[in-house]
CSV table of C-alpha atoms in Angstrom, one decimal:
chain,number,residue,atom,x,y,z
A,1256,UNK,CA,-0.1,-0.1,0.1
A,1257,UNK,CA,1.4,3.6,-0.8
A,1258,UNK,CA,2.2,5.8,1.9
A,1259,UNK,CA,-0.4,8.7,2.3
A,1260,UNK,CA,1.1,11.9,3.4
A,1261,UNK,CA,-0.8,13.6,6.2
A,1262,UNK,CA,-1.2,17.3,5.3
A,1263,UNK,CA,0.3,19.9,7.8
A,1264,UNK,CA,-0.2,23.3,8.2
A,1265,UNK,CA,1.3,25.7,10.5
A,1266,UNK,CA,-0.5,28.8,12.0
A,1267,UNK,CA,0.7,31.8,13.6
A,1268,UNK,CA,-2.0,33.3,15.7
A,1269,UNK,CA,-0.3,35.7,18.5
A,1270,UNK,CA,-3.4,37.0,20.3
A,1271,UNK,CA,-6.5,36.3,21.5
A,1272,UNK,CA,-8.5,37.9,18.6
A,1273,UNK,CA,-6.4,35.8,16.4
A,1274,UNK,CA,-6.7,32.7,18.1
A,1275,UNK,CA,-10.7,32.9,18.4
A,1276,UNK,CA,-10.9,33.6,14.6
A,1277,UNK,CA,-8.6,30.7,13.5
A,1278,UNK,CA,-10.4,27.8,15.6
A,1279,UNK,CA,-13.2,27.7,13.0
A,1280,UNK,CA,-11.1,27.4,10.5
A,1281,UNK,CA,-9.1,24.5,11.9
A,1282,UNK,CA,-12.5,22.7,12.6
A,1283,UNK,CA,-13.3,23.3,8.9
A,1284,UNK,CA,-9.8,21.8,7.8
A,1285,UNK,CA,-10.3,18.8,10.1
A,1286,UNK,CA,-13.6,18.1,8.6
A,1287,UNK,CA,-12.1,17.8,5.1
A,1288,UNK,CA,-9.1,16.1,6.5
A,1289,UNK,CA,-9.5,14.0,9.7
A,1290,UNK,CA,-5.7,13.4,10.0
A,1291,UNK,CA,-4.6,16.9,9.1
A,1292,UNK,CA,-1.7,17.9,11.3
A,1293,UNK,CA,-2.2,22.0,12.4
A,1294,UNK,CA,0.4,23.4,14.6
A,1295,UNK,CA,2.6,26.6,15.6
A,1296,UNK,CA,1.6,29.5,17.7
A,1297,UNK,CA,-2.2,29.4,18.9
A,1298,UNK,CA,-4.4,29.7,22.1
A,1299,UNK,CA,-7.1,27.7,24.0
A,1300,UNK,CA,-9.8,28.1,21.1
A,1301,UNK,CA,-7.3,26.6,18.5
A,1302,UNK,CA,-6.4,23.8,21.0
A,1303,UNK,CA,-9.7,22.9,21.6
A,1304,UNK,CA,-10.2,22.6,17.6
A,1305,UNK,CA,-7.1,20.1,17.5
A,1306,UNK,CA,-4.2,22.2,17.2
A,1307,UNK,CA,-0.9,21.6,18.9
A,1308,UNK,CA,0.8,24.9,20.2
A,1309,UNK,CA,4.8,24.7,20.0
A,1310,UNK,CA,5.3,27.7,22.4
A,1311,UNK,CA,3.5,29.4,25.3
A,1312,UNK,CA,0.4,31.5,23.8
A,1313,UNK,CA,0.5,34.1,26.5
A,1314,UNK,CA,3.8,35.4,25.9
A,1315,UNK,CA,2.9,36.7,22.4
A,1316,UNK,CA,0.1,38.6,23.6
A,1317,UNK,CA,1.8,42.2,23.9
A,1318,UNK,CA,1.3,45.4,21.9
A,1319,UNK,CA,2.8,49.0,21.6
A,1320,UNK,CA,6.4,49.6,21.0
A,1321,UNK,CA,7.4,49.9,24.5
A,1322,UNK,CA,5.6,46.8,25.6
A,1323,UNK,CA,7.1,44.8,22.5
A,1324,UNK,CA,10.7,46.1,23.4
A,1325,UNK,CA,10.4,44.5,26.7
A,1326,UNK,CA,9.6,41.4,25.3
A,1327,UNK,CA,12.0,41.5,22.5
A,1328,UNK,CA,14.5,38.8,23.5
A,1329,UNK,CA,11.5,36.1,23.9
A,1330,UNK,CA,10.0,37.2,20.4
A,1331,UNK,CA,13.5,37.2,18.6
A,1332,UNK,CA,14.0,33.5,20.1
A,1333,UNK,CA,10.7,32.5,19.2
A,1334,UNK,CA,11.2,33.7,15.5
A,1335,UNK,CA,14.4,31.7,15.5
A,1336,UNK,CA,12.9,28.5,16.9
A,1337,UNK,CA,9.8,28.8,14.7
A,1338,UNK,CA,12.0,29.3,11.4
A,1339,UNK,CA,14.1,26.4,12.5
A,1340,UNK,CA,10.7,24.2,12.6
A,1341,UNK,CA,9.8,25.5,9.4
A,1342,UNK,CA,12.9,24.0,8.1
A,1343,UNK,CA,12.7,20.6,9.8
A,1344,UNK,CA,9.2,19.9,9.7
A,1345,UNK,CA,8.1,21.3,6.1
A,1346,UNK,CA,4.5,22.1,6.7
A,1347,UNK,CA,2.4,22.2,3.4
A,1348,UNK,CA,1.5,25.9,4.3
A,1349,UNK,CA,1.8,28.3,6.7
A,1350,UNK,CA,-1.0,30.7,7.7
A,1351,UNK,CA,-0.1,34.1,9.3
A,1352,UNK,CA,-3.0,35.4,11.3
A,1353,UNK,CA,-2.7,39.2,11.6
A,1354,UNK,CA,-0.2,39.9,14.1
A,1355,UNK,CA,2.0,41.7,11.4
A,1356,UNK,CA,5.1,42.6,13.1
A,1357,UNK,CA,5.9,39.2,14.1
A,1358,UNK,CA,4.3,37.4,11.2
A,1359,UNK,CA,6.0,39.4,8.2
A,1360,UNK,CA,9.5,37.9,9.0
A,1361,UNK,CA,7.7,34.5,9.2
A,1362,UNK,CA,6.2,34.9,6.0
A,1363,UNK,CA,9.4,35.9,4.4
A,1364,UNK,CA,11.4,33.1,5.7
A,1365,UNK,CA,8.6,30.8,4.6
A,1366,UNK,CA,8.7,32.2,1.0
A,1367,UNK,CA,12.5,31.4,1.0
A,1368,UNK,CA,11.8,27.8,1.8
A,1369,UNK,CA,9.1,27.7,-0.9
A,1370,UNK,CA,6.4,27.0,1.6
A,1371,UNK,CA,2.9,28.6,0.4
A,1372,UNK,CA,2.0,31.4,2.8
A,1373,UNK,CA,-1.8,32.2,3.4
A,1374,UNK,CA,-2.3,35.5,5.2
A,1375,UNK,CA,-5.6,35.6,7.1
A,1376,UNK,CA,-6.7,39.2,8.6
A,1377,UNK,CA,-4.4,41.6,6.6
A,1378,UNK,CA,-2.6,44.4,8.2
A,1379,UNK,CA,-4.6,47.7,8.5
A,1380,UNK,CA,-2.7,49.4,5.2
A,1381,UNK,CA,-5.8,51.7,4.9
A,1382,UNK,CA,-4.8,53.1,8.2
A,1383,UNK,CA,-1.0,53.2,8.4
A,1384,UNK,CA,2.2,51.4,7.3
A,1385,UNK,CA,0.9,51.2,3.5
A,1386,UNK,CA,4.3,49.6,2.0
A,1387,UNK,CA,3.0,46.5,3.9
A,1388,UNK,CA,0.7,45.8,1.3
A,1389,UNK,CA,3.4,45.5,-1.5
A,1390,UNK,CA,5.7,43.2,1.2
A,1391,UNK,CA,2.3,41.0,1.3
A,1392,UNK,CA,1.9,41.2,-2.3
A,1393,UNK,CA,5.3,40.2,-3.2
A,1394,UNK,CA,5.8,37.3,-0.5
A,1395,UNK,CA,2.2,35.9,0.4
A,1396,UNK,CA,0.8,33.2,-1.8
A,1397,UNK,CA,-2.7,34.3,-1.4
A,1398,UNK,CA,-4.1,37.3,1.1
A,1399,UNK,CA,-7.5,36.7,2.7
A,1400,UNK,CA,-9.0,40.0,3.8
A,1401,UNK,CA,-11.9,40.2,6.2
A,1402,UNK,CA,-13.1,43.8,5.2
A,1403,UNK,CA,-14.4,44.5,1.4
A,1404,UNK,CA,-13.0,47.9,1.2
A,1405,UNK,CA,-9.3,46.1,1.9
A,1406,UNK,CA,-9.4,44.7,-1.8
A,1407,UNK,CA,-8.2,47.7,-3.6
A,1408,UNK,CA,-5.0,48.2,-1.5
A,1409,UNK,CA,-3.5,44.7,-2.1
A,1410,UNK,CA,-4.9,43.9,-5.8
A,1411,UNK,CA,-2.1,45.8,-7.5
A,1412,UNK,CA,0.6,43.3,-6.5
A,1413,UNK,CA,0.9,39.5,-7.4
A,1414,UNK,CA,-0.5,37.7,-4.8
A,1415,UNK,CA,-4.1,36.7,-5.2
A,1416,UNK,CA,-6.5,38.7,-3.0
A,1417,UNK,CA,-9.7,37.4,-1.5
A,1418,UNK,CA,-12.5,38.9,0.7
A,1419,UNK,CA,-13.6,36.1,2.7
A,1420,UNK,CA,-16.1,37.7,5.0
A,1421,UNK,CA,-15.6,38.8,8.5
A,1422,UNK,CA,-15.6,36.2,11.3
A,1423,UNK,CA,-17.6,38.2,13.6
A,1424,UNK,CA,-20.5,38.0,11.2
A,1425,UNK,CA,-20.1,34.3,11.4
A,1426,UNK,CA,-19.8,33.9,15.1
A,1427,UNK,CA,-22.4,36.2,16.1
A,1428,UNK,CA,-25.9,35.9,15.9
A,1429,UNK,CA,-27.7,38.3,13.9
A,1430,UNK,CA,-29.5,41.1,15.9
A,1431,UNK,CA,-32.9,42.7,15.0
A,1432,UNK,CA,-32.7,46.5,15.8
A,1433,UNK,CA,-36.5,46.4,16.4
A,1434,UNK,CA,-35.9,44.0,19.4
A,1435,UNK,CA,-33.7,46.2,21.1
A,1436,UNK,CA,-35.8,48.5,23.4
A,1437,UNK,CA,-34.8,51.5,25.7
A,1438,UNK,CA,-35.1,50.4,29.2
A,1439,UNK,CA,-38.4,52.1,30.4
A,1440,UNK,CA,-37.2,52.2,33.8
A,1441,UNK,CA,-34.0,53.6,32.9
A,1442,UNK,CA,-32.1,50.7,34.8
A,1443,UNK,CA,-29.3,50.3,32.3
A,1444,UNK,CA,-26.9,47.6,32.4
A,1445,UNK,CA,-23.4,48.5,31.5
A,1446,UNK,CA,-20.6,46.5,30.1
A,1447,UNK,CA,-17.1,47.6,30.7
A,1448,UNK,CA,-14.7,46.0,28.1
A,1449,UNK,CA,-10.9,46.9,28.9
A,1450,UNK,CA,-9.4,44.6,26.4
A,1451,UNK,CA,-7.6,41.3,26.6
A,1452,UNK,CA,-4.0,42.2,26.9
A,1453,UNK,CA,-2.4,43.2,30.1
A,1454,UNK,CA,-1.0,46.5,28.9
A,1455,UNK,CA,-4.3,47.5,27.7
A,1456,UNK,CA,-6.2,46.6,30.8
A,1457,UNK,CA,-3.4,48.3,33.0
A,1458,UNK,CA,-4.1,51.7,30.7
A,1459,UNK,CA,-7.8,51.5,30.3
A,1460,UNK,CA,-9.5,49.8,33.3
A,1461,UNK,CA,-8.6,52.5,36.2
A,1462,UNK,CA,-10.2,55.3,34.1
A,1463,UNK,CA,-13.0,53.2,33.2
A,1464,UNK,CA,-13.6,52.4,37.1
A,1465,UNK,CA,-13.5,56.2,37.7
A,1466,UNK,CA,-16.1,56.6,35.1
A,1467,UNK,CA,-18.3,54.1,36.7
A,1468,UNK,CA,-17.9,56.1,39.8
A,1469,UNK,CA,-19.2,59.4,38.4
A,1470,UNK,CA,-22.1,57.6,36.3
A,1471,UNK,CA,-23.0,55.8,39.7
A,1472,UNK,CA,-23.6,59.2,41.2
A,1473,UNK,CA,-25.9,60.5,38.7
A,1474,UNK,CA,-27.5,57.0,37.9
A,1475,UNK,CA,-27.7,55.0,40.9
A,1476,UNK,CA,-29.5,52.3,39.4
A,1477,UNK,CA,-26.8,51.5,37.0
A,1478,UNK,CA,-26.0,47.8,36.8
A,1479,UNK,CA,-22.3,47.2,35.9
A,1480,UNK,CA,-20.3,44.1,34.6
A,1481,UNK,CA,-16.6,44.2,33.4
A,1482,UNK,CA,-15.5,41.5,30.9
A,1483,UNK,CA,-12.6,39.7,32.2
A,1484,UNK,CA,-10.5,37.8,29.7
A,1485,UNK,CA,-9.5,34.3,31.3
A,1486,UNK,CA,-6.1,34.4,30.1
A,1487,UNK,CA,-5.0,37.8,32.4
A,1488,UNK,CA,-4.0,38.3,35.9
A,1489,UNK,CA,-6.7,38.8,38.8
A,1490,UNK,CA,-4.5,41.5,40.1
A,1491,UNK,CA,-5.4,43.7,37.6
A,1492,UNK,CA,-9.1,43.5,38.4
A,1493,UNK,CA,-8.5,44.2,42.2
A,1494,UNK,CA,-10.0,47.7,42.2
A,1495,UNK,CA,-12.8,46.6,40.4
A,1496,UNK,CA,-13.3,43.6,43.0
A,1497,UNK,CA,-13.0,46.2,45.9
A,1498,UNK,CA,-15.7,48.4,44.4
A,1499,UNK,CA,-17.9,45.0,44.4
A,1500,UNK,CA,-18.5,45.3,40.5
A,1501,UNK,CA,-19.3,41.9,38.9
A,1502,UNK,CA,-16.9,40.1,36.6
A,1503,UNK,CA,-17.9,38.1,33.7
A,1504,UNK,CA,-15.2,35.6,32.1
A,1505,UNK,CA,-17.5,34.0,29.5
A,1506,UNK,CA,-17.9,34.6,25.8
A,1507,UNK,CA,-18.1,38.6,25.2
A,1508,UNK,CA,-21.4,38.1,23.1
A,1509,UNK,CA,-23.1,36.5,26.3
A,1510,UNK,CA,-22.4,39.5,28.0
A,1511,UNK,CA,-23.4,42.0,25.2
A,1512,UNK,CA,-26.7,40.0,25.0
A,1513,UNK,CA,-27.5,41.4,28.4
A,1514,UNK,CA,-26.2,44.9,28.2
A,1515,UNK,CA,-27.9,48.2,27.2
A,1516,UNK,CA,-24.7,50.2,27.0
A,1517,UNK,CA,-20.9,49.5,26.9
A,1518,UNK,CA,-17.5,51.5,27.3
A,1519,UNK,CA,-14.9,49.5,25.2
A,1520,UNK,CA,-11.5,49.7,24.6
A,1521,UNK,CA,-10.8,50.2,20.8
A,1522,UNK,CA,-10.1,46.9,19.0
A,1523,UNK,CA,-12.0,43.8,17.7
A,1524,UNK,CA,-14.6,44.2,20.8
A,1525,UNK,CA,-15.7,47.5,19.5
A,1526,UNK,CA,-17.1,45.7,16.3
A,1527,UNK,CA,-18.5,42.8,18.3
A,1528,UNK,CA,-20.2,45.3,20.4
A,1529,UNK,CA,-21.8,47.0,17.5
A,1530,UNK,CA,-22.9,43.7,15.9
A,1531,UNK,CA,-24.7,42.9,19.0
A,1532,UNK,CA,-26.5,46.2,18.4
A,1533,UNK,CA,-25.2,47.8,21.8
A,1534,UNK,CA,-24.3,51.5,22.0
A,1535,UNK,CA,-21.1,52.3,23.1
A,1536,UNK,CA,-18.3,54.8,23.8
A,1537,UNK,CA,-14.9,53.8,22.2
A,1538,UNK,CA,-11.8,54.8,24.0
A,1539,UNK,CA,-8.2,54.1,23.8
A,1540,UNK,CA,-4.9,55.1,25.6
A,1541,UNK,CA,-1.5,54.2,25.3
A,1542,UNK,CA,2.2,55.3,26.3
A,1543,UNK,CA,3.1,58.7,25.1
A,1544,UNK,CA,5.9,57.6,22.9
A,1545,UNK,CA,3.7,54.9,21.1
A,1546,UNK,CA,0.9,57.5,20.8
A,1547,UNK,CA,3.5,59.9,19.1
A,1548,UNK,CA,4.6,57.4,16.8
A,1549,UNK,CA,1.2,56.3,15.7
A,1550,UNK,CA,0.2,59.8,15.1
A,1551,UNK,CA,2.7,60.5,12.6
A,1552,UNK,CA,1.8,57.5,10.5
A,1553,UNK,CA,-2.1,56.9,11.1
A,1554,UNK,CA,-4.0,58.2,8.2
A,1555,UNK,CA,-7.7,57.8,9.2
A,1556,UNK,CA,-10.2,59.9,10.8
A,1557,UNK,CA,-11.7,57.4,13.4
A,1558,UNK,CA,-10.0,54.5,15.8
A,1559,UNK,CA,-13.1,52.5,16.2
A,1560,UNK,CA,-14.2,49.8,13.8
A,1561,UNK,CA,-17.7,50.7,13.7
A,1562,UNK,CA,-17.1,54.2,12.9
A,1563,UNK,CA,-14.4,53.2,10.4
A,1564,UNK,CA,-16.6,50.6,8.3
A,1565,UNK,CA,-19.5,53.1,8.5
A,1566,UNK,CA,-17.0,56.0,7.1
A,1567,UNK,CA,-18.8,58.3,9.6
A,1568,UNK,CA,-19.2,58.9,13.5
A,1569,UNK,CA,-22.0,56.5,14.7
A,1570,UNK,CA,-20.7,56.0,18.2
A,1571,UNK,CA,-18.5,58.5,20.2
A,1572,UNK,CA,-14.8,58.0,20.7
A,1573,UNK,CA,-12.1,59.3,23.4
A,1574,UNK,CA,-8.5,59.2,22.6
A,1575,UNK,CA,-5.5,59.5,24.6
A,1576,UNK,CA,-5.7,63.1,26.3
A,1577,UNK,CA,-9.2,63.2,26.1
A,1578,UNK,CA,-9.5,59.9,27.9
A,1579,UNK,CA,-10.6,61.2,31.3
A,1580,UNK,CA,-13.4,60.0,33.6
A,1581,UNK,CA,-15.4,63.0,33.4
A,1582,UNK,CA,-15.5,62.9,29.4
A,1583,UNK,CA,-16.0,59.1,29.2
A,1584,UNK,CA,-19.0,59.7,31.9
A,1585,UNK,CA,-20.6,62.8,30.0
A,1586,UNK,CA,-20.7,60.8,26.6
A,1587,UNK,CA,-22.2,57.6,28.4
A,1588,UNK,CA,-24.7,59.7,30.5
A,1589,UNK,CA,-26.0,61.1,27.2
A,1590,UNK,CA,-27.5,57.7,26.3
A,1591,UNK,CA,-29.1,57.2,29.3
A,1592,UNK,CA,-30.7,60.5,29.4
A,1593,UNK,CA,-31.7,60.5,25.6
A,1594,UNK,CA,-33.8,57.6,24.6
A,1595,UNK,CA,-33.8,58.9,20.9
A,1596,UNK,CA,-30.1,59.2,20.9
A,1597,UNK,CA,-29.8,55.9,22.1
A,1598,UNK,CA,-32.3,54.3,19.7
A,1599,UNK,CA,-30.8,56.3,16.7
A,1600,UNK,CA,-27.4,54.5,17.5
A,1601,UNK,CA,-29.0,51.3,17.7
A,1602,UNK,CA,-30.5,51.8,14.1
A,1603,UNK,CA,-27.1,52.8,12.8
A,1604,UNK,CA,-25.2,49.8,14.4
A,1605,UNK,CA,-27.7,47.6,12.4
A,1606,UNK,CA,-26.4,48.7,9.2
A,1607,UNK,CA,-23.0,47.4,9.9
A,1608,UNK,CA,-23.5,43.6,9.2
A,1609,UNK,CA,-25.2,44.4,5.8
A,1610,UNK,CA,-21.7,46.2,5.0
A,1611,UNK,CA,-19.7,43.4,6.3
A,1612,UNK,CA,-21.6,40.8,3.7
A,1613,UNK,CA,-23.0,37.4,4.5
A,1614,UNK,CA,-19.8,35.1,3.4
A,1615,UNK,CA,-18.7,32.6,6.0
A,1616,UNK,CA,-15.1,33.2,6.5
A,1617,UNK,CA,-14.0,29.9,8.0
A,1618,UNK,CA,-15.3,28.0,5.0
A,1619,UNK,CA,-13.9,30.5,2.6
A,1620,UNK,CA,-10.4,30.6,4.1
A,1621,UNK,CA,-10.2,27.0,4.5
A,1622,UNK,CA,-10.9,26.3,0.9
A,1623,UNK,CA,-7.9,28.5,0.0
A,1624,UNK,CA,-5.8,26.8,2.2
A,1625,UNK,CA,-6.6,23.5,1.1
A,1626,UNK,CA,-6.1,24.5,-2.5
A,1627,UNK,CA,-2.4,24.9,-1.4
A,1628,UNK,CA,-1.9,21.5,0.5
A,1629,UNK,CA,-3.4,19.1,-1.9
């Protein structure tokens, strides 16, 4: 009997969002080839789907120039180890999931080894570092984007580019805006979503808690719950615990289903909140050094994905020096005081799912990967 080669696909997903969005793709690959080997860098969601991680996932989850510099020895060592594994294990394909600072060198190394590279969740070249579009176009075998407006940024280059749909429209239930009702008794349920990375939480949670203190004085019936990512240290939430604020460690969509408002650190969570039809204030603050660097390069008017996709301000944003407890409380309070404002926001949020289309990204991305490994 002839030996049948078992397909091998290496993934590199260095943050919780990448882990969450890669897991359904791995499931689809396993459905097509039950013996397939998927391995590399990934988290608990990917592991549950049958993925084998070769290095500790948590150590990759850092962001911002200062934070990355602190972790540089580990990251450099990880690159060296992973490139060595690529040479010895010879996967049939490498799937780079977002995480561009780390994944671009990995993509280049794979290209030199003649290993096909599928890039899933492309860098935000429409916001900054547009040269990365050419880098991906020259080295990737295929680019799978999750926003339809990204196609023109990559299409001038040789790598095929495909809009595969947005993973959140696949994973989240469709919400009917007419089912969302302004609380008649004004007992609002507020979700605090400080982020999933340690540095994000350190930067954002204290001012979010101060915001809650202000809001509670004006709206004493406010019910507050904090989204706590399971992989971060409990110590970061001690102040919240002392205040008696409820923590929620389950899926974010489960918390949002029970929420009327949200205060969200900018990132994927803001789009998830939007697709669940929850009015929010998006906020973000980083180190002064990182912010000044970003300011020089970022070429967009908004930081929040809902506003970027809508190409207009449909939810308020508060950035850097404007991130004060009073500013955030004032923006949040307007939703509670003005039913028409809250309802208008819900209606605008309901249009975003249509803009993102109805494709199933796990199927689309798995089909692309499979085309390179058979």
